[in-house]
XYZ file of C-alpha atoms in Angstrom:
577
model
C -3.893 -26.868 18.539
C -2.010 -30.138 18.049
C 1.412 -30.836 16.579
C 2.639 -33.863 14.664
C 6.063 -35.426 14.886
C 9.028 -34.329 12.782
C 11.490 -36.017 10.469
C 14.865 -34.744 9.305
C 17.128 -35.016 6.275
C 20.760 -33.843 6.557
C 22.321 -32.193 3.494
C 25.873 -30.935 4.096
C 25.495 -28.182 6.710
C 21.698 -28.021 6.443
C 19.041 -29.919 8.344
C 15.404 -30.075 7.271
C 12.457 -30.831 9.568
C 8.749 -31.026 8.863
C 5.989 -30.737 11.427
C 2.218 -30.507 11.261
C -0.312 -28.221 12.879
C -3.997 -29.121 13.119
C -6.514 -26.273 13.235
C -10.283 -25.997 13.652
C -12.310 -22.902 12.773
C -15.931 -22.673 13.903
C -18.339 -21.373 11.270
C -21.963 -20.146 11.487
C -24.709 -22.782 11.621
C -26.101 -21.719 8.226
C -22.820 -22.289 6.367
C -23.301 -24.251 3.142
C -19.708 -24.598 1.965
C -16.193 -23.142 2.097
C -15.234 -21.082 -0.966
C -11.571 -20.437 -0.154
C -9.060 -21.079 2.609
C -5.647 -19.364 2.738
C -2.918 -19.745 5.361
C 0.115 -17.466 5.650
C 3.056 -17.444 8.032
C 2.965 -14.051 9.739
C 6.097 -14.339 11.908
C 8.290 -16.773 13.786
C 11.245 -16.771 16.189
C 13.344 -19.247 18.146
C 14.816 -19.644 21.634
C 17.093 -22.307 23.171
C 15.905 -23.675 26.540
C 16.663 -26.912 28.452
C 18.406 -28.586 25.495
C 15.523 -27.759 23.165
C 15.217 -25.287 20.327
C 11.726 -23.816 20.623
C 10.262 -22.505 17.358
C 7.286 -20.257 18.021
C 5.264 -18.040 15.739
C 1.873 -17.030 14.402
C -0.228 -17.987 11.379
C -2.927 -15.972 9.605
C -5.880 -18.068 8.411
C -8.469 -16.551 6.070
C -11.619 -18.484 5.171
C -14.386 -17.356 2.786
C -17.637 -19.306 3.203
C -21.134 -19.212 1.719
C -24.285 -19.038 3.830
C -27.807 -20.097 2.986
C -29.276 -17.540 0.587
C -25.993 -17.077 -1.296
C -24.369 -14.578 1.087
C -20.570 -14.806 1.285
C -18.649 -13.872 4.412
C -15.049 -14.025 5.577
C -13.378 -14.960 8.860
C -9.764 -14.424 9.924
C -7.985 -16.352 12.689
C -4.450 -15.746 14.007
C -3.386 -18.873 15.909
C -0.025 -19.191 17.653
C 2.129 -22.312 17.377
C 5.195 -23.913 18.996
C 7.533 -26.671 17.881
C 10.100 -28.262 20.221
C 13.317 -29.578 18.660
C 15.866 -31.479 20.815
C 19.300 -29.816 20.594
C 22.457 -30.547 22.563
C 24.195 -27.800 24.514
C 27.236 -28.129 22.253
C 25.084 -27.649 19.158
C 23.426 -24.617 20.709
C 26.782 -22.810 20.708
C 26.970 -22.956 16.916
C 25.757 -20.180 14.696
C 22.650 -21.088 12.704
C 20.099 -19.567 10.345
C 16.430 -20.595 10.266
C 14.014 -20.684 7.343
C 10.389 -21.685 7.877
C 7.840 -22.133 5.089
C 4.370 -23.613 4.672
C 4.852 -26.748 2.574
C 1.299 -28.138 2.295
C -2.265 -27.234 3.317
C -5.140 -29.724 3.490
C -8.622 -28.883 4.757
C -12.208 -30.125 4.791
C -15.590 -28.739 5.797
C -17.390 -30.716 8.514
C -21.062 -30.446 9.371
C -21.895 -32.257 12.625
C -24.857 -32.674 14.942
C -26.417 -29.729 16.746
C -25.778 -27.605 13.614
C -22.072 -27.261 14.422
C -20.141 -26.298 11.280
C -16.338 -26.548 11.322
C -13.383 -26.172 8.981
C -10.675 -28.683 9.896
C -7.198 -28.144 8.454
C -3.853 -29.890 8.482
C -0.919 -27.498 7.889
C 2.530 -28.915 7.179
C 5.526 -26.627 7.776
C 9.133 -27.168 6.706
C 11.983 -25.881 8.873
C 15.482 -25.556 7.369
C 18.364 -25.011 9.802
C 21.683 -23.922 8.277
C 24.485 -24.513 10.779
C 27.822 -22.648 10.649
C 30.884 -23.778 12.612
C 32.381 -21.137 14.965
C 35.320 -19.095 13.680
C 37.414 -19.800 16.777
C 36.911 -23.550 16.461
C 39.986 -25.774 16.122
C 38.219 -27.713 13.419
C 40.299 -27.570 10.230
C 37.276 -26.761 8.082
C 36.335 -23.791 10.234
C 39.897 -22.451 10.377
C 40.103 -22.440 6.561
C 36.833 -20.617 5.974
C 38.542 -17.380 4.900
C 41.674 -18.958 3.468
C 40.955 -18.201 -0.202
C 39.703 -14.619 -0.045
C 39.987 -12.474 -3.163
C 39.130 -8.867 -3.896
C 37.182 -7.932 -6.998
C 36.015 -4.584 -8.287
C 32.260 -4.906 -8.537
C 29.368 -2.537 -9.208
C 26.780 -2.555 -6.411
C 23.991 -0.399 -5.010
C 25.248 1.110 -1.756
C 22.604 1.632 0.914
C 22.303 5.271 2.032
C 19.172 5.670 4.138
C 15.731 4.238 4.775
C 12.419 5.680 5.868
C 9.186 3.895 6.714
C 5.930 5.824 6.623
C 2.181 5.189 6.470
C 0.126 6.928 3.797
C -3.578 7.482 4.480
C -5.553 7.417 1.227
C -9.264 8.270 1.065
C -11.231 7.689 -2.132
C -14.860 7.681 -3.274
C -15.717 4.931 -5.747
C -18.706 5.289 -8.066
C -20.930 2.191 -7.907
C -23.534 0.881 -10.315
C -27.039 2.039 -9.382
C -28.347 -1.523 -8.912
C -25.846 -2.510 -6.184
C -27.591 -3.066 -2.857
C -24.915 -4.537 -0.590
C -21.123 -4.813 -0.474
C -19.731 -8.067 0.937
C -16.054 -7.541 0.361
C -13.584 -4.981 -0.944
C -9.938 -5.793 -1.634
C -7.235 -3.614 -3.172
C -3.857 -3.941 -4.892
C -1.313 -1.337 -5.947
C -0.143 -1.260 -9.575
C 2.214 0.862 -11.707
C 3.705 2.582 -8.666
C 6.331 5.243 -9.442
C 8.518 7.228 -7.065
C 9.960 10.647 -7.862
C 12.135 12.760 -5.565
C 12.133 16.543 -5.893
C 14.593 18.001 -3.378
C 13.342 16.749 0.022
C 9.867 15.793 -1.184
C 8.990 12.323 -2.486
C 5.962 11.888 -4.733
C 4.423 8.404 -4.966
C 1.947 7.830 -7.796
C 0.200 4.790 -9.204
C -3.093 2.942 -9.475
C -5.287 1.193 -6.926
C -7.120 -1.835 -8.327
C -10.247 -2.479 -6.234
C -11.933 -5.912 -6.322
C -15.494 -5.547 -5.005
C -17.861 -8.428 -4.227
C -21.429 -7.080 -4.231
C -25.105 -8.067 -4.314
C -27.330 -6.363 -6.905
C -31.095 -5.752 -6.751
C -31.734 -8.914 -8.805
C -30.254 -11.096 -6.076
C -27.023 -11.771 -7.999
C -23.584 -11.771 -6.351
C -21.034 -10.290 -8.746
C -17.396 -9.203 -8.806
C -16.580 -5.651 -9.893
C -13.175 -4.148 -10.683
C -12.635 -0.431 -10.152
C -9.356 1.324 -11.023
C -8.498 4.644 -9.382
C -5.259 6.687 -9.646
C -3.553 7.968 -6.513
C -0.887 10.545 -5.728
C 0.684 11.026 -2.303
C 3.703 12.944 -1.009
C 6.078 12.465 1.894
C 9.479 13.834 2.934
C 12.877 12.154 2.834
C 15.833 14.348 3.798
C 18.778 11.963 4.202
C 19.686 11.397 0.561
C 22.505 12.443 -1.756
C 21.776 14.495 -4.890
C 22.628 11.520 -7.122
C 20.746 8.956 -5.047
C 18.071 6.669 -6.438
C 14.941 5.594 -4.590
C 13.372 2.184 -4.167
C 9.845 1.980 -2.736
C 8.219 -1.102 -1.243
C 4.516 -0.432 -0.769
C 1.937 -2.637 0.883
C -1.676 -2.031 1.881
C -1.779 -2.638 5.628
C -5.409 -1.709 6.361
C -8.609 -1.087 4.405
C -12.034 0.055 5.573
C -15.099 0.867 3.489
C -18.682 2.036 3.843
C -21.468 2.180 1.226
C -23.364 5.447 0.888
C -26.125 5.239 -1.757
C -24.287 4.768 -5.083
C -20.836 5.547 -3.644
C -18.307 3.379 -1.837
C -16.116 5.436 0.486
C -12.777 3.720 1.027
C -10.032 4.531 3.502
C -6.823 2.569 3.232
C -3.395 2.738 4.840
C -0.357 2.083 2.647
C 2.851 1.131 4.416
C 5.693 2.599 2.331
C 9.346 1.739 2.915
C 11.593 4.163 1.010
C 15.211 3.144 0.504
C 17.852 5.485 -0.911
C 20.849 3.938 -2.667
C 23.649 4.908 -5.023
C 25.467 2.859 -7.637
C 29.178 2.540 -6.802
C 32.184 0.492 -7.920
C 34.117 -0.902 -4.960
C 36.689 -3.566 -4.108
C 34.711 -6.402 -2.533
C 36.034 -9.454 -0.686
C 34.800 -12.652 -2.337
C 35.042 -16.217 -1.091
C 34.107 -18.594 -3.892
C 35.420 -21.763 -2.192
C 34.512 -21.080 1.448
C 31.365 -21.884 3.407
C 30.628 -18.436 4.787
C 29.073 -15.704 2.722
C 26.157 -15.098 0.398
C 25.891 -15.654 -3.337
C 24.547 -12.544 -5.048
C 24.054 -11.191 -8.560
C 26.317 -8.205 -9.277
C 27.692 -6.273 -12.217
C 31.329 -6.244 -13.256
C 32.925 -3.761 -15.645
C 34.529 -5.403 -18.679
C 35.704 -2.345 -20.589
C 35.128 1.392 -20.777
C 34.848 3.606 -23.796
C 35.701 7.279 -24.432
C 35.033 8.338 -28.013
C 34.709 11.654 -29.851
C 33.847 12.044 -33.515
C 32.695 14.672 -35.982
C 29.699 14.607 -38.313
C 29.629 16.898 -41.363
C 26.360 17.796 -43.096
C 25.433 20.244 -45.817
C 21.807 21.369 -46.141
C 19.894 23.749 -48.390
C 17.635 25.899 -46.190
C 14.401 27.446 -47.475
C 14.880 30.624 -45.450
C 15.781 34.231 -46.208
C 18.331 35.408 -43.672
C 20.628 38.290 -42.942
C 22.593 36.904 -39.987
C 23.043 33.660 -38.023
C 22.593 34.245 -34.272
C 22.929 30.847 -32.600
C 22.493 27.138 -33.135
C 21.728 24.430 -30.549
C 21.776 20.676 -30.895
C 20.999 17.614 -28.814
C 20.990 13.847 -29.257
C 17.567 12.117 -29.223
C 16.128 8.636 -29.881
C 19.435 6.835 -29.385
C 19.667 3.078 -29.963
C 22.664 0.883 -29.168
C 23.370 -2.552 -30.642
C 26.124 -4.795 -29.264
C 27.902 -7.182 -31.618
C 31.229 -8.998 -31.426
C 33.839 -6.446 -30.213
C 31.812 -3.588 -31.729
C 29.045 -1.180 -30.722
C 26.650 0.387 -33.239
C 25.256 3.732 -32.047
C 22.389 5.273 -34.012
C 19.916 8.043 -33.372
C 18.813 11.545 -34.298
C 20.359 14.975 -33.857
C 17.734 17.608 -33.091
C 18.820 21.126 -34.120
C 17.414 24.586 -33.418
C 18.673 27.432 -35.629
C 18.210 31.098 -34.601
C 18.722 33.821 -37.245
C 17.791 37.384 -38.326
C 15.680 37.510 -41.493
C 15.861 40.172 -44.221
C 13.332 42.347 -42.327
C 15.438 42.390 -39.169
C 13.208 39.997 -37.205
C 14.574 37.145 -35.071
C 13.299 33.719 -36.152
C 14.102 30.077 -35.562
C 13.967 26.829 -37.530
C 13.940 23.238 -36.203
C 15.117 20.134 -38.052
C 16.450 16.626 -37.343
C 19.241 14.574 -38.913
C 19.916 10.851 -38.534
C 23.332 9.443 -37.668
C 25.072 6.057 -37.313
C 28.467 5.240 -35.861
C 30.401 1.976 -35.539
C 32.700 1.919 -32.483
C 35.292 -0.704 -31.612
C 35.178 -1.999 -28.028
C 37.041 -5.128 -26.972
C 34.952 -7.702 -25.106
C 31.610 -6.567 -26.526
C 29.062 -9.274 -27.199
C 25.306 -9.636 -27.338
C 23.602 -9.816 -23.931
C 25.927 -7.432 -22.073
C 24.871 -4.068 -20.634
C 26.279 -0.827 -22.010
C 25.765 2.209 -19.795
C 26.652 5.448 -21.536
C 26.245 9.205 -21.895
C 26.164 10.694 -25.387
C 26.036 14.442 -25.947
C 26.808 17.188 -28.440
C 30.165 18.617 -27.391
C 30.419 21.403 -29.975
C 28.619 22.828 -33.035
C 30.278 24.714 -35.888
C 27.557 26.054 -38.224
C 28.238 28.211 -41.278
C 25.656 29.807 -43.617
C 26.707 30.350 -47.231
C 24.225 31.470 -49.884
C 21.284 29.513 -48.474
C 23.384 26.470 -47.625
C 24.124 25.383 -44.072
C 27.494 23.691 -43.621
C 27.337 22.031 -40.218
C 30.036 20.294 -38.210
C 28.782 18.445 -35.113
C 31.227 17.056 -32.549
C 29.832 14.196 -30.439
C 31.266 12.784 -27.207
C 30.417 9.341 -25.807
C 31.494 8.038 -22.387
C 30.373 4.542 -21.452
C 31.256 1.274 -19.801
C 30.506 -2.284 -20.735
C 29.117 -4.456 -17.942
C 28.437 -8.100 -17.348
C 26.114 -9.667 -14.787
C 27.919 -12.294 -12.708
C 27.126 -14.459 -9.703
C 29.684 -14.272 -6.914
C 29.943 -15.267 -3.266
C 30.682 -12.247 -1.084
C 31.927 -12.156 2.515
C 29.287 -10.844 4.920
C 31.255 -10.918 8.208
C 34.454 -9.288 9.436
C 35.277 -10.905 12.800
C 38.640 -9.115 13.021
C 40.239 -11.422 10.450
C 41.048 -8.775 7.852
C 42.542 -5.530 9.094
C 42.196 -3.573 5.851
C 38.458 -4.062 5.589
C 35.144 -2.535 6.563
C 31.542 -3.774 6.468
C 29.278 -1.702 4.235
C 25.554 -2.084 3.635
C 24.249 -2.749 0.112
C 20.964 -3.481 -1.654
C 21.561 -6.728 -3.526
C 19.774 -9.575 -5.245
C 20.557 -12.714 -3.265
C 20.592 -15.942 -5.264
C 18.081 -18.513 -4.018
C 18.315 -20.939 -6.914
C 20.144 -21.337 -10.228
C 18.821 -23.939 -12.628
C 17.894 -24.595 -16.243
C 14.911 -26.122 -17.979
C 14.324 -27.615 -21.375
C 10.774 -27.287 -22.675
C 9.404 -29.367 -25.545
C 6.622 -27.376 -27.211
C 4.623 -29.252 -29.882
C 1.997 -27.262 -31.803
C 0.255 -27.062 -35.191
C 0.223 -24.210 -37.702
C -2.334 -23.988 -40.503
C -0.683 -22.517 -43.596
C -3.749 -21.212 -45.425
C -2.241 -22.630 -48.640
C -1.439 -26.191 -49.627
C 2.329 -26.510 -49.381
C 4.346 -28.891 -51.512
C 7.694 -28.168 -49.880
C 8.900 -26.134 -46.880
C 11.877 -23.951 -47.782
C 12.748 -22.306 -44.467
C 11.406 -21.803 -40.930
C 12.565 -18.983 -38.667
C 11.197 -18.878 -35.101
C 11.797 -16.042 -32.638
C 10.848 -15.724 -28.962
C 8.925 -12.528 -28.221
C 7.477 -11.129 -24.978
C 9.084 -13.728 -22.659
C 7.831 -13.495 -19.082
C 8.291 -15.571 -15.959
C 6.329 -15.384 -12.727
C 6.728 -17.181 -9.411
C 3.585 -18.696 -7.937
C 3.132 -20.793 -4.799
C 5.424 -23.770 -5.349
C 5.568 -23.304 -9.125
C 6.934 -21.194 -11.953
C 4.734 -19.822 -14.743
C 6.608 -19.225 -17.991
C 4.847 -17.544 -20.895
C 5.988 -16.205 -24.251
C 5.014 -15.962 -27.896
C 6.716 -17.896 -30.675
C 6.766 -15.905 -33.906
C 7.168 -18.297 -36.852
C 8.071 -17.076 -40.357
C 7.567 -19.930 -42.843
C 8.694 -19.962 -46.473
C 7.239 -22.717 -48.656
C 6.440 -23.702 -52.243
C 2.738 -24.276 -52.925
C 1.234 -26.717 -55.454
C 1.308 -24.006 -58.128
C 5.108 -23.785 -57.652
C 4.749 -20.280 -56.224
C 6.919 -19.284 -53.269
C 4.825 -18.175 -50.286
C 5.634 -16.663 -46.895
C 3.372 -16.567 -43.851
C 3.845 -15.366 -40.289
C 2.130 -17.060 -37.347
C 2.242 -16.305 -33.626
C 1.670 -19.036 -31.035
C 0.998 -18.233 -27.352
C 2.907 -20.434 -24.902
C 2.093 -20.931 -21.196
C 3.931 -23.547 -19.130
C 3.510 -24.205 -15.385
C 6.593 -25.803 -13.828
C 7.239 -26.929 -10.232
C 9.858 -25.214 -8.056
C 10.892 -25.583 -4.419
C 11.137 -21.826 -3.846
C 8.069 -20.436 -2.091
C 8.917 -16.787 -1.390
C 6.319 -14.319 -2.596
C 8.771 -11.410 -2.905
C 11.343 -13.364 -4.954
C 12.148 -12.343 -8.529
C 12.606 -14.585 -11.538
C 15.395 -13.942 -14.045
C 14.919 -16.208 -17.070
C 16.760 -16.182 -20.427
C 15.046 -18.496 -22.947
C 16.762 -19.572 -26.169
C 15.664 -21.824 -29.025
C 17.747 -25.002 -28.954
C 16.117 -27.161 -31.606
C 13.349 -26.995 -34.244
C 11.757 -30.008 -35.929
C 8.766 -30.031 -38.258
C 6.604 -32.321 -40.357
C 4.326 -31.288 -43.205
C 0.939 -33.023 -43.286
C 0.116 -35.253 -46.261
C -2.285 -32.730 -47.756
C 0.144 -29.877 -47.070
C -2.404 -27.673 -45.284
C -0.728 -27.706 -41.847
C 2.701 -27.898 -40.272
C 3.418 -29.986 -37.161
C 6.160 -28.219 -35.186
C 8.303 -29.336 -32.264
C 10.363 -26.594 -30.635
C 12.793 -27.181 -27.765
C 13.479 -24.141 -25.568
C 16.567 -23.941 -23.372
C 15.653 -21.824 -20.331
C 18.416 -21.048 -17.815
C 16.940 -19.164 -14.870
C 17.780 -17.615 -11.520
C 15.454 -17.020 -8.568
C 16.543 -13.918 -6.681
C 15.515 -12.119 -3.505
C 16.133 -8.395 -3.036
C 17.665 -7.846 0.420
C 19.837 -5.419 2.338
C 23.143 -7.127 3.096
C 26.386 -6.241 4.936
C 29.363 -6.915 2.633
C 33.066 -6.804 3.464
C 34.853 -4.153 1.376
C 38.483 -3.162 1.090
C 39.483 0.075 2.777
C 40.524 2.790 0.360
C 44.026 4.024 1.200
C 45.763 7.173 0.006
C 47.896 5.047 -2.320
C 44.762 3.669 -3.964
């Protein structure tokens, strides 16, 4: 293993270095070509020694190659690496945070004399060192780090407990009768759900198997097999109202082919985290250097409302006596508009009565309802968390008519997502404080994009004049890839126009949009929060009037977030509070 030299760029309190690692992997003599080559950073650490910061770690290299005859095989190497960075003794006393990522991979397949086949690669890594000045430093900047602390009431997910366990899953996969040999079997977990029943946790989902196999006609083909799974484990240290988060990863997979069956044994590493939503006073530090920027929720307003609904129905029943009536709210929808909340849904009733023959019977029916509630601060895009229930029923039967009074009770709070910088250290500075552990979404990047999307729509009629165009964004989705961002959505266009017979026409067209955009963030577990809006629409009708040339500009503010467990400084709750 060889290392290249490094270069640095200083940005405020961050320093960036790049260094290169050269690798060679020996392949069998009958190798024809390399199909795929993937490098991942498994782990790294650092140590200070003799005025040098030594970065050491391990890579995982996976290469898939093709042999003569069409056979595909895989090889995995786990090389270690070291990088030596000069660092003064004074600098070594500072607090720092390291981030190391693979920036670029280049490789080529070499075939040399004596039938020696080799894959030669050049791997470039980027090291980012974030340096913090010491709190006890006399430097004016360091002494003012916590000068502008504030406390805010924020809604966060408080960490309660964590358990890591390995689940052993054995499955038998049915294979096609013409499969002779299995080269490779990979698996991914999809649609995983976690449910806690007392001390037992049930994990369910799907396993998507990708099988590379040779059939009896000499063809190498890919097969996809989907199998459900259900496993249980135990988790005692949780509160009754706690929620569970599960991070599941396949850590090992073994398989063997038996006639027309593939027996698979895989190990799933499951990390279960219990948390509870709480509202607490948090120390924030928007102007200081220390701390972490996270996405949190902040309560804007709360709502307590009770109202009565009166209905009168004619029932097609013969009755002697009313025994009981039950009601519940179902299919509720909430719409937020300026300073108002529209609540709509159904009331599901169950009526128990004695008929004319003395027998107990019941009748079910539903009624729709709508209610406009005033709530200051309400606007589109906020979150409204609520509970709506039937508080009381007052039914009365009179000569085949049911006079029904239903009393509803709604308790809710209006929330807004905000980005704030929270304090993650105590260091004895604040006496009325304590460090608590929370599950948060740490902000890696905040940015915005503007996308120009030109496309053509065929009208199916010859238009003389376009009256109106309404375009809506549906099914927006963003996904982080290696060094890029994939944004996809559908643009639903409703077009009103006058045709050459002076008849008004309306058509609806849907256009699929996929845009690949570069980004510096290269963290596989990061999440993308994107909120696209239509900024501008321009159009031009073709001379013949058979098609419309559209130009749509999308404004796309986005955040890249990483879910982490973080210590956050909170205000102690006193008796007076």
